[in-house]
Amino acid sequence: MISLVLLGTGNLAKHLFNAFLGIEEIKVLQLIGRNEDQLNYFKNRVVTGTDFTKIVDADIYIIAVSDDAIASVATFLKEKKGLVVHTSGNVPLQSLGDQNKKGVLYPLQTFSEGRKINFKEMPICVEAEDKKNLDLLKKLAGLISLEVHEITGDQRKSLHLAAVFVNNFTNFLFTIGHDICTEHNLPFSLLTPLIKETVNKLETLPPIASQTGPAKRNDLKTMESHLDQLKDKNYQDIYSLFSKLIGEKYGQKL
Amino acid sequence: MISLVLLGTGNLAKHLFNAFLGIEEIKVLQLIGRNEDQLNYFKNRVVTGTDFTKIVDADIYIIAVSDDAIASVATFLKEKKGLVVHTSGNVPLQSLGDQNKKGVLYPLQTFSEGRKINFKEMPICVEAEDKKNLDLLKKLAGLISLEVHEITGDQRKSLHLAAVFVNNFTNFLFTIGHDICTEHNLPFSLLTPLIKETVNKLETLPPIASQTGPAKRNDLKTMESHLDQLKDKNYQDIYSLFSKLIGEKYGQKL
């Protein structure tokens, strides 16, 4: 049995809480957060509270709050004997303070309100200062996911950066595609089979081998016609930059 | 029964040929292409040839060649009575010449050698000059796909442009993610559940509502740390441009 206290009430706290709740070997003792409204989500399912000075003893304390608040939440835990972990991709382990036993449990996923995530397939990256605590974290993570990976702090920062490219920026490209469709009275759903195949290809080919399109084949006529069609200067900038970089990567001089 | 002649031997010609082959109501009479090696793929399954002056009569002639070659292939068909269509996203109907009955059959998908495409779910966009030919094209497309859409030439150009954003540029972002992983000894597969969820979210939310990340929440500290990590100047440029545009779109001044 691993006993836990969860600190935070955001999307990640909610998703983690739901994942832990179904596991017999995990006991969530308490959920603490400043936001009283958000605590309603958890009430009746676990002991909740807003007072960070009243945290009970547990094996692991999971701080699932915004990056900026991690260090200050950790100060409430400096007398505790359990392992204190945060869940951020970009905050160093050391931010958890000198006195705590420290670790990181970084779920590599994008969490939205109301969307169910398949935790079993979701990578959880773990980090700790010694083998004993690393094993404890691996055990906890292994109870909710089949994809537990031990990584370094530097690797975690790199993964977080890579996630910004493949999630945040990709989603913005989808927004541009959506805008173009809307402007021309086309349903965005026309593009979803193409988007799915773009992703499915990753199963058989590295992305560098799947690149297609006018920039790769140096099709200047098509690129010029595309730039002419784009009225939004910002979208033109994106188009030009990608075309230049794809051209360079595949050996074209543009 | 619709009789066809296919002109071209590339990926799209192969995928279309395989899709047509399984349909009782379609008869592919002939496949013509310049590239003798590529014709081997089709031999024993259909009459093949390299001579464009020996094209037999058919209901529809499908020109599946590169954009630049469409007009010249069409000149071989100017005496024919059947409907002449091309399959390009970006070439006007008029490029098929004055004398032909003209149409477009544009499958909105990325075709790679050896990858099977689910034609039934793939949008096929059709265009023709009159109702009779439009109906014929719709009938043909409807035999291989459940997603047949009648669109204008302008809409087709816009779709092609949107496809470049959501496929070509998205794939390049995946390449950047792959590069970052490789540089830090991380398997790219760690990112695939995140990538899949980025796409799956589109089923319930428009992309503008799913945007997350440091640029959206104006988290300058994280963005600065990410830019510091990127050694490749080109990747820094992509990072900065997206961050600026996402910030502007969501009302942050950067």
mmCIF file of N, CA and C in Angstrom, chain A residues 162-252:
data_model
loop_
_atom_site.group_PDB
_atom_site.id
_atom_site.type_symbol
_atom_site.label_atom_id
_atom_site.label_comp_id
_atom_site.label_asym_id
_atom_site.label_seq_id
_atom_site.Cartn_x
_atom_site.Cartn_y
_atom_site.Cartn_z
ATOM 1 N N ALA A 162 10.423 19.245 -26.572
ATOM 2 C CA ALA A 162 9.935 18.509 -27.751
ATOM 3 C C ALA A 162 8.402 18.465 -27.753
ATOM 4 N N ALA A 163 7.808 18.338 -26.563
ATOM 5 C CA ALA A 163 6.343 18.292 -26.447
ATOM 6 C C ALA A 163 5.718 19.602 -26.918
ATOM 7 N N VAL A 164 6.392 20.716 -26.676
ATOM 8 C CA VAL A 164 5.872 22.006 -27.147
ATOM 9 C C VAL A 164 5.802 22.009 -28.679
ATOM 10 N N PHE A 165 6.835 21.475 -29.329
ATOM 11 C CA PHE A 165 6.810 21.419 -30.797
ATOM 12 C C PHE A 165 5.703 20.487 -31.298
ATOM 13 N N VAL A 166 5.637 19.269 -30.751
ATOM 14 C CA VAL A 166 4.715 18.281 -31.337
ATOM 15 C C VAL A 166 3.277 18.440 -30.855
ATOM 16 N N ASN A 167 3.076 19.147 -29.758
ATOM 17 C CA ASN A 167 1.698 19.375 -29.301
ATOM 18 C C ASN A 167 1.269 20.829 -29.491
ATOM 19 N N ASN A 168 1.884 21.760 -28.798
ATOM 20 C CA ASN A 168 1.428 23.160 -28.848
ATOM 21 C C ASN A 168 1.489 23.723 -30.262
ATOM 22 N N PHE A 169 2.653 23.554 -30.911
ATOM 23 C CA PHE A 169 2.834 24.173 -32.229
ATOM 24 C C PHE A 169 2.022 23.420 -33.295
ATOM 25 N N THR A 170 1.980 22.093 -33.166
ATOM 26 C CA THR A 170 1.147 21.310 -34.079
ATOM 27 C C THR A 170 -0.309 21.744 -33.981
ATOM 28 N N ASN A 171 -0.786 21.919 -32.761
ATOM 29 C CA ASN A 171 -2.171 22.349 -32.589
ATOM 30 C C ASN A 171 -2.402 23.718 -33.234
ATOM 31 N N PHE A 172 -1.391 24.576 -33.177
ATOM 32 C CA PHE A 172 -1.537 25.888 -33.816
ATOM 33 C C PHE A 172 -1.600 25.751 -35.339
ATOM 34 N N LEU A 173 -0.851 24.809 -35.894
ATOM 35 C CA LEU A 173 -0.977 24.541 -37.343
ATOM 36 C C LEU A 173 -2.383 24.056 -37.674
ATOM 37 N N PHE A 174 -2.958 23.251 -36.784
ATOM 38 C CA PHE A 174 -4.347 22.808 -37.003
ATOM 39 C C PHE A 174 -5.286 24.025 -36.974
ATOM 40 N N THR A 175 -5.007 24.971 -36.097
ATOM 41 C CA THR A 175 -5.829 26.186 -36.035
ATOM 42 C C THR A 175 -5.751 26.959 -37.355
ATOM 43 N N ILE A 176 -4.553 27.027 -37.920
ATOM 44 C CA ILE A 176 -4.405 27.705 -39.217
ATOM 45 C C ILE A 176 -5.212 26.956 -40.284
ATOM 46 N N GLY A 177 -5.104 25.623 -40.299
ATOM 47 C CA GLY A 177 -5.884 24.816 -41.243
ATOM 48 C C GLY A 177 -7.383 25.059 -41.057
ATOM 49 N N HIS A 178 -7.793 25.148 -39.810
ATOM 50 C CA HIS A 178 -9.194 25.400 -39.476
ATOM 51 C C HIS A 178 -9.624 26.776 -39.998
ATOM 52 N N ASP A 179 -8.788 27.774 -39.789
ATOM 53 C CA ASP A 179 -9.089 29.133 -40.277
ATOM 54 C C ASP A 179 -9.257 29.156 -41.789
ATOM 55 N N ILE A 180 -8.356 28.477 -42.491
ATOM 56 C CA ILE A 180 -8.432 28.457 -43.960
ATOM 57 C C ILE A 180 -9.735 27.793 -44.406
ATOM 58 N N CYS A 181 -10.091 26.691 -43.757
ATOM 59 C CA CYS A 181 -11.349 26.004 -44.100
ATOM 60 C C CYS A 181 -12.550 26.913 -43.851
ATOM 61 N N THR A 182 -12.593 27.527 -42.681
ATOM 62 C CA THR A 182 -13.728 28.389 -42.329
ATOM 63 C C THR A 182 -13.879 29.518 -43.345
ATOM 64 N N GLU A 183 -12.747 30.124 -43.699
ATOM 65 C CA GLU A 183 -12.769 31.245 -44.636
ATOM 66 C C GLU A 183 -13.353 30.842 -45.991
ATOM 67 N N HIS A 184 -13.179 29.575 -46.354
ATOM 68 C CA HIS A 184 -13.640 29.134 -47.673
ATOM 69 C C HIS A 184 -14.838 28.189 -47.600
ATOM 70 N N ASN A 185 -15.566 28.270 -46.470
ATOM 71 C CA ASN A 185 -16.800 27.471 -46.326
ATOM 72 C C ASN A 185 -16.594 25.973 -46.478
ATOM 73 N N LEU A 186 -15.496 25.501 -45.916
ATOM 74 C CA LEU A 186 -15.203 24.071 -45.980
ATOM 75 C C LEU A 186 -15.214 23.506 -44.566
ATOM 76 N N PRO A 187 -15.780 22.313 -44.362
ATOM 77 C CA PRO A 187 -15.721 21.731 -43.013
ATOM 78 C C PRO A 187 -14.292 21.271 -42.699
ATOM 79 N N PHE A 188 -13.812 21.596 -41.498
ATOM 80 C CA PHE A 188 -12.465 21.190 -41.083
ATOM 81 C C PHE A 188 -12.332 19.670 -41.084
ATOM 82 N N SER A 189 -13.468 18.978 -40.911
ATOM 83 C CA SER A 189 -13.421 17.505 -40.860
ATOM 84 C C SER A 189 -12.880 16.888 -42.150
ATOM 85 N N LEU A 190 -12.909 17.653 -43.258
ATOM 86 C CA LEU A 190 -12.294 17.159 -44.492
ATOM 87 C C LEU A 190 -10.815 16.851 -44.288
ATOM 88 N N LEU A 191 -10.190 17.578 -43.353
ATOM 89 C CA LEU A 191 -8.747 17.413 -43.155
ATOM 90 C C LEU A 191 -8.387 16.310 -42.154
ATOM 91 N N THR A 192 -9.368 15.813 -41.403
ATOM 92 C CA THR A 192 -8.971 14.883 -40.325
ATOM 93 C C THR A 192 -8.410 13.544 -40.801
ATOM 94 N N PRO A 193 -8.917 12.934 -41.896
ATOM 95 C CA PRO A 193 -8.246 11.703 -42.338
ATOM 96 C C PRO A 193 -6.769 11.942 -42.707
ATOM 97 N N LEU A 194 -6.501 13.084 -43.301
ATOM 98 C CA LEU A 194 -5.109 13.430 -43.641
ATOM 99 C C LEU A 194 -4.267 13.600 -42.372
ATOM 100 N N ILE A 195 -4.822 14.299 -41.395
ATOM 101 C CA ILE A 195 -4.099 14.512 -40.132
ATOM 102 C C ILE A 195 -3.828 13.174 -39.443
ATOM 103 N N LYS A 196 -4.825 12.298 -39.448
ATOM 104 C CA LYS A 196 -4.629 10.995 -38.797
ATOM 105 C C LYS A 196 -3.553 10.180 -39.499
ATOM 106 N N GLU A 197 -3.548 10.221 -40.822
ATOM 107 C CA GLU A 197 -2.538 9.457 -41.560
ATOM 108 C C GLU A 197 -1.140 10.057 -41.312
ATOM 109 N N THR A 198 -1.053 11.380 -41.186
ATOM 110 C CA THR A 198 0.226 12.030 -40.881
ATOM 111 C C THR A 198 0.805 11.434 -39.596
ATOM 112 N N VAL A 199 -0.063 11.193 -38.623
ATOM 113 C CA VAL A 199 0.370 10.637 -37.339
ATOM 114 C C VAL A 199 0.578 9.127 -37.432
ATOM 115 N N ASN A 200 -0.325 8.429 -38.112
ATOM 116 C CA ASN A 200 -0.198 6.968 -38.206
ATOM 117 C C ASN A 200 1.094 6.541 -38.905
ATOM 118 N N LYS A 201 1.537 7.366 -39.848
ATOM 119 C CA LYS A 201 2.793 7.064 -40.552
ATOM 120 C C LYS A 201 3.967 6.937 -39.592
ATOM 121 N N LEU A 202 3.899 7.653 -38.457
ATOM 122 C CA LEU A 202 5.003 7.615 -37.500
ATOM 123 C C LEU A 202 5.262 6.201 -36.978
ATOM 124 N N GLU A 203 4.239 5.342 -37.079
ATOM 125 C CA GLU A 203 4.415 3.966 -36.602
ATOM 126 C C GLU A 203 5.374 3.169 -37.478
ATOM 127 N N THR A 204 5.461 3.546 -38.764
ATOM 128 C CA THR A 204 6.302 2.752 -39.660
ATOM 129 C C THR A 204 7.526 3.511 -40.175
ATOM 130 N N LEU A 205 7.483 4.831 -40.102
ATOM 131 C CA LEU A 205 8.581 5.632 -40.667
ATOM 132 C C LEU A 205 8.946 6.774 -39.712
ATOM 133 N N PRO A 206 10.239 7.113 -39.559
ATOM 134 C CA PRO A 206 10.568 8.338 -38.824
ATOM 135 C C PRO A 206 10.079 9.540 -39.636
ATOM 136 N N PRO A 207 9.707 10.628 -38.960
ATOM 137 C CA PRO A 207 9.098 11.747 -39.705
ATOM 138 C C PRO A 207 9.991 12.301 -40.813
ATOM 139 N N ILE A 208 11.287 12.205 -40.629
ATOM 140 C CA ILE A 208 12.163 12.762 -41.680
ATOM 141 C C ILE A 208 11.996 11.995 -42.993
ATOM 142 N N ALA A 209 11.568 10.733 -42.913
ATOM 143 C CA ALA A 209 11.376 9.929 -44.120
ATOM 144 C C ALA A 209 9.977 10.078 -44.714
ATOM 145 N N SER A 210 9.056 10.699 -43.979
ATOM 146 C CA SER A 210 7.674 10.854 -44.490
ATOM 147 C C SER A 210 7.418 12.225 -45.078
ATOM 148 N N GLN A 211 8.401 13.105 -45.050
ATOM 149 C CA GLN A 211 8.145 14.471 -45.506
ATOM 150 C C GLN A 211 7.746 14.475 -46.979
ATOM 151 N N THR A 212 6.677 15.199 -47.278
ATOM 152 C CA THR A 212 6.274 15.410 -48.671
ATOM 153 C C THR A 212 5.937 16.891 -48.839
ATOM 154 N N GLY A 213 5.508 17.272 -50.022
ATOM 155 C CA GLY A 213 5.006 18.630 -50.224
ATOM 156 C C GLY A 213 5.879 19.498 -51.096
ATOM 157 N N PRO A 214 5.331 20.673 -51.455
ATOM 158 C CA PRO A 214 6.020 21.554 -52.395
ATOM 159 C C PRO A 214 7.400 22.014 -51.915
ATOM 160 N N ALA A 215 7.560 22.253 -50.608
ATOM 161 C CA ALA A 215 8.860 22.742 -50.133
ATOM 162 C C ALA A 215 9.921 21.670 -50.321
ATOM 163 N N LYS A 216 9.570 20.425 -50.029
ATOM 164 C CA LYS A 216 10.549 19.357 -50.155
ATOM 165 C C LYS A 216 10.979 19.169 -51.610
ATOM 166 N N ARG A 217 10.025 19.265 -52.539
ATOM 167 C CA ARG A 217 10.401 19.014 -53.943
ATOM 168 C C ARG A 217 10.744 20.307 -54.683
ATOM 169 N N ASN A 218 10.907 21.375 -53.894
ATOM 170 C CA ASN A 218 11.300 22.680 -54.446
ATOM 171 C C ASN A 218 10.356 23.136 -55.556
ATOM 172 N N ASP A 219 9.066 22.980 -55.334
ATOM 173 C CA ASP A 219 8.042 23.337 -56.310
ATOM 174 C C ASP A 219 7.672 24.815 -56.106
ATOM 175 N N LEU A 220 8.489 25.673 -56.720
ATOM 176 C CA LEU A 220 8.376 27.117 -56.484
ATOM 177 C C LEU A 220 7.025 27.674 -56.913
ATOM 178 N N LYS A 221 6.485 27.125 -58.003
ATOM 179 C CA LYS A 221 5.213 27.613 -58.529
ATOM 180 C C LYS A 221 4.081 27.422 -57.512
ATOM 181 N N THR A 222 4.023 26.224 -56.935
ATOM 182 C CA THR A 222 2.987 25.952 -55.942
ATOM 183 C C THR A 222 3.190 26.806 -54.693
ATOM 184 N N MET A 223 4.437 26.930 -54.248
ATOM 185 C CA MET A 223 4.693 27.726 -53.039
ATOM 186 C C MET A 223 4.286 29.182 -53.249
ATOM 187 N N GLU A 224 4.587 29.691 -54.434
ATOM 188 C CA GLU A 224 4.214 31.077 -54.739
ATOM 189 C C GLU A 224 2.689 31.233 -54.736
ATOM 190 N N SER A 225 2.015 30.266 -55.337
ATOM 191 C CA SER A 225 0.547 30.345 -55.378
ATOM 192 C C SER A 225 -0.044 30.237 -53.966
ATOM 193 N N HIS A 226 0.561 29.411 -53.112
ATOM 194 C CA HIS A 226 0.095 29.307 -51.732
ATOM 195 C C HIS A 226 0.285 30.625 -50.978
ATOM 196 N N LEU A 227 1.443 31.219 -51.144
ATOM 197 C CA LEU A 227 1.703 32.487 -50.438
ATOM 198 C C LEU A 227 0.731 33.573 -50.904
ATOM 199 N N ASP A 228 0.413 33.552 -52.201
ATOM 200 C CA ASP A 228 -0.565 34.511 -52.737
ATOM 201 C C ASP A 228 -1.938 34.344 -52.094
ATOM 202 N N GLN A 229 -2.295 33.104 -51.827
ATOM 203 C CA GLN A 229 -3.619 32.832 -51.253
ATOM 204 C C GLN A 229 -3.738 33.291 -49.810
ATOM 205 N N LEU A 230 -2.618 33.292 -49.091
ATOM 206 C CA LEU A 230 -2.656 33.613 -47.658
ATOM 207 C C LEU A 230 -2.773 35.111 -47.468
ATOM 208 N N LYS A 231 -3.857 35.534 -46.817
ATOM 209 C CA LYS A 231 -4.014 36.969 -46.591
ATOM 210 C C LYS A 231 -3.376 37.386 -45.271
ATOM 211 N N ASP A 232 -3.343 36.467 -44.323
ATOM 212 C CA ASP A 232 -2.811 36.782 -42.996
ATOM 213 C C ASP A 232 -1.273 36.791 -43.045
ATOM 214 N N LYS A 233 -0.708 37.946 -42.742
ATOM 215 C CA LYS A 233 0.753 38.101 -42.793
ATOM 216 C C LYS A 233 1.451 37.076 -41.886
ATOM 217 N N ASN A 234 0.861 36.800 -40.722
ATOM 218 C CA ASN A 234 1.473 35.840 -39.800
ATOM 219 C C ASN A 234 1.522 34.438 -40.400
ATOM 220 N N TYR A 235 0.448 34.063 -41.088
ATOM 221 C CA TYR A 235 0.425 32.734 -41.702
ATOM 222 C C TYR A 235 1.410 32.674 -42.879
ATOM 223 N N GLN A 236 1.563 33.796 -43.560
ATOM 224 C CA GLN A 236 2.601 33.863 -44.605
ATOM 225 C C GLN A 236 3.987 33.623 -43.997
ATOM 226 N N ASP A 237 4.218 34.240 -42.830
ATOM 227 C CA ASP A 237 5.529 34.073 -42.176
ATOM 228 C C ASP A 237 5.782 32.610 -41.827
ATOM 229 N N ILE A 238 4.744 31.946 -41.287
ATOM 230 C CA ILE A 238 4.884 30.515 -40.957
ATOM 231 C C ILE A 238 5.178 29.728 -42.232
ATOM 232 N N TYR A 239 4.408 30.019 -43.290
ATOM 233 C CA TYR A 239 4.587 29.285 -44.556
ATOM 234 C C TYR A 239 6.014 29.464 -45.080
ATOM 235 N N SER A 240 6.482 30.699 -45.074
ATOM 236 C CA SER A 240 7.815 30.974 -45.628
ATOM 237 C C SER A 240 8.911 30.313 -44.788
ATOM 238 N N LEU A 241 8.783 30.401 -43.470
ATOM 239 C CA LEU A 241 9.825 29.832 -42.613
ATOM 240 C C LEU A 241 9.894 28.309 -42.765
ATOM 241 N N PHE A 242 8.751 27.639 -42.711
ATOM 242 C CA PHE A 242 8.756 26.182 -42.883
ATOM 243 C C PHE A 242 9.310 25.795 -44.250
ATOM 244 N N SER A 243 8.873 26.522 -45.289
ATOM 245 C CA SER A 243 9.326 26.161 -46.638
ATOM 246 C C SER A 243 10.841 26.306 -46.743
ATOM 247 N N LYS A 244 11.369 27.365 -46.145
ATOM 248 C CA LYS A 244 12.824 27.582 -46.166
ATOM 249 C C LYS A 244 13.535 26.437 -45.431
ATOM 250 N N LEU A 245 13.049 26.103 -44.233
ATOM 251 C CA LEU A 245 13.746 25.094 -43.421
ATOM 252 C C LEU A 245 13.604 23.696 -44.014
ATOM 253 N N ILE A 246 12.416 23.385 -44.543
ATOM 254 C CA ILE A 246 12.247 22.069 -45.192
ATOM 255 C C ILE A 246 13.158 22.001 -46.416
ATOM 256 N N GLY A 247 13.200 23.095 -47.190
ATOM 257 C CA GLY A 247 14.082 23.137 -48.355
ATOM 258 C C GLY A 247 15.536 22.905 -47.959
ATOM 259 N N GLU A 248 15.963 23.579 -46.902
ATOM 260 C CA GLU A 248 17.358 23.405 -46.448
ATOM 261 C C GLU A 248 17.624 21.987 -45.974
ATOM 262 N N LYS A 249 16.668 21.444 -45.199
ATOM 263 C CA LYS A 249 16.851 20.091 -44.638
ATOM 264 C C LYS A 249 16.978 19.052 -45.751
ATOM 265 N N TYR A 250 16.248 19.265 -46.830
ATOM 266 C CA TYR A 250 16.255 18.269 -47.909
ATOM 267 C C TYR A 250 17.113 18.717 -49.087
ATOM 268 N N GLY A 251 17.998 19.644 -48.808
ATOM 269 C CA GLY A 251 19.033 19.937 -49.787
ATOM 270 C C GLY A 251 18.664 20.874 -50.910
ATOM 271 N N GLN A 252 17.520 21.564 -50.806
ATOM 272 C CA GLN A 252 17.188 22.567 -51.821
ATOM 273 C C GLN A 252 17.733 23.924 -51.369
#
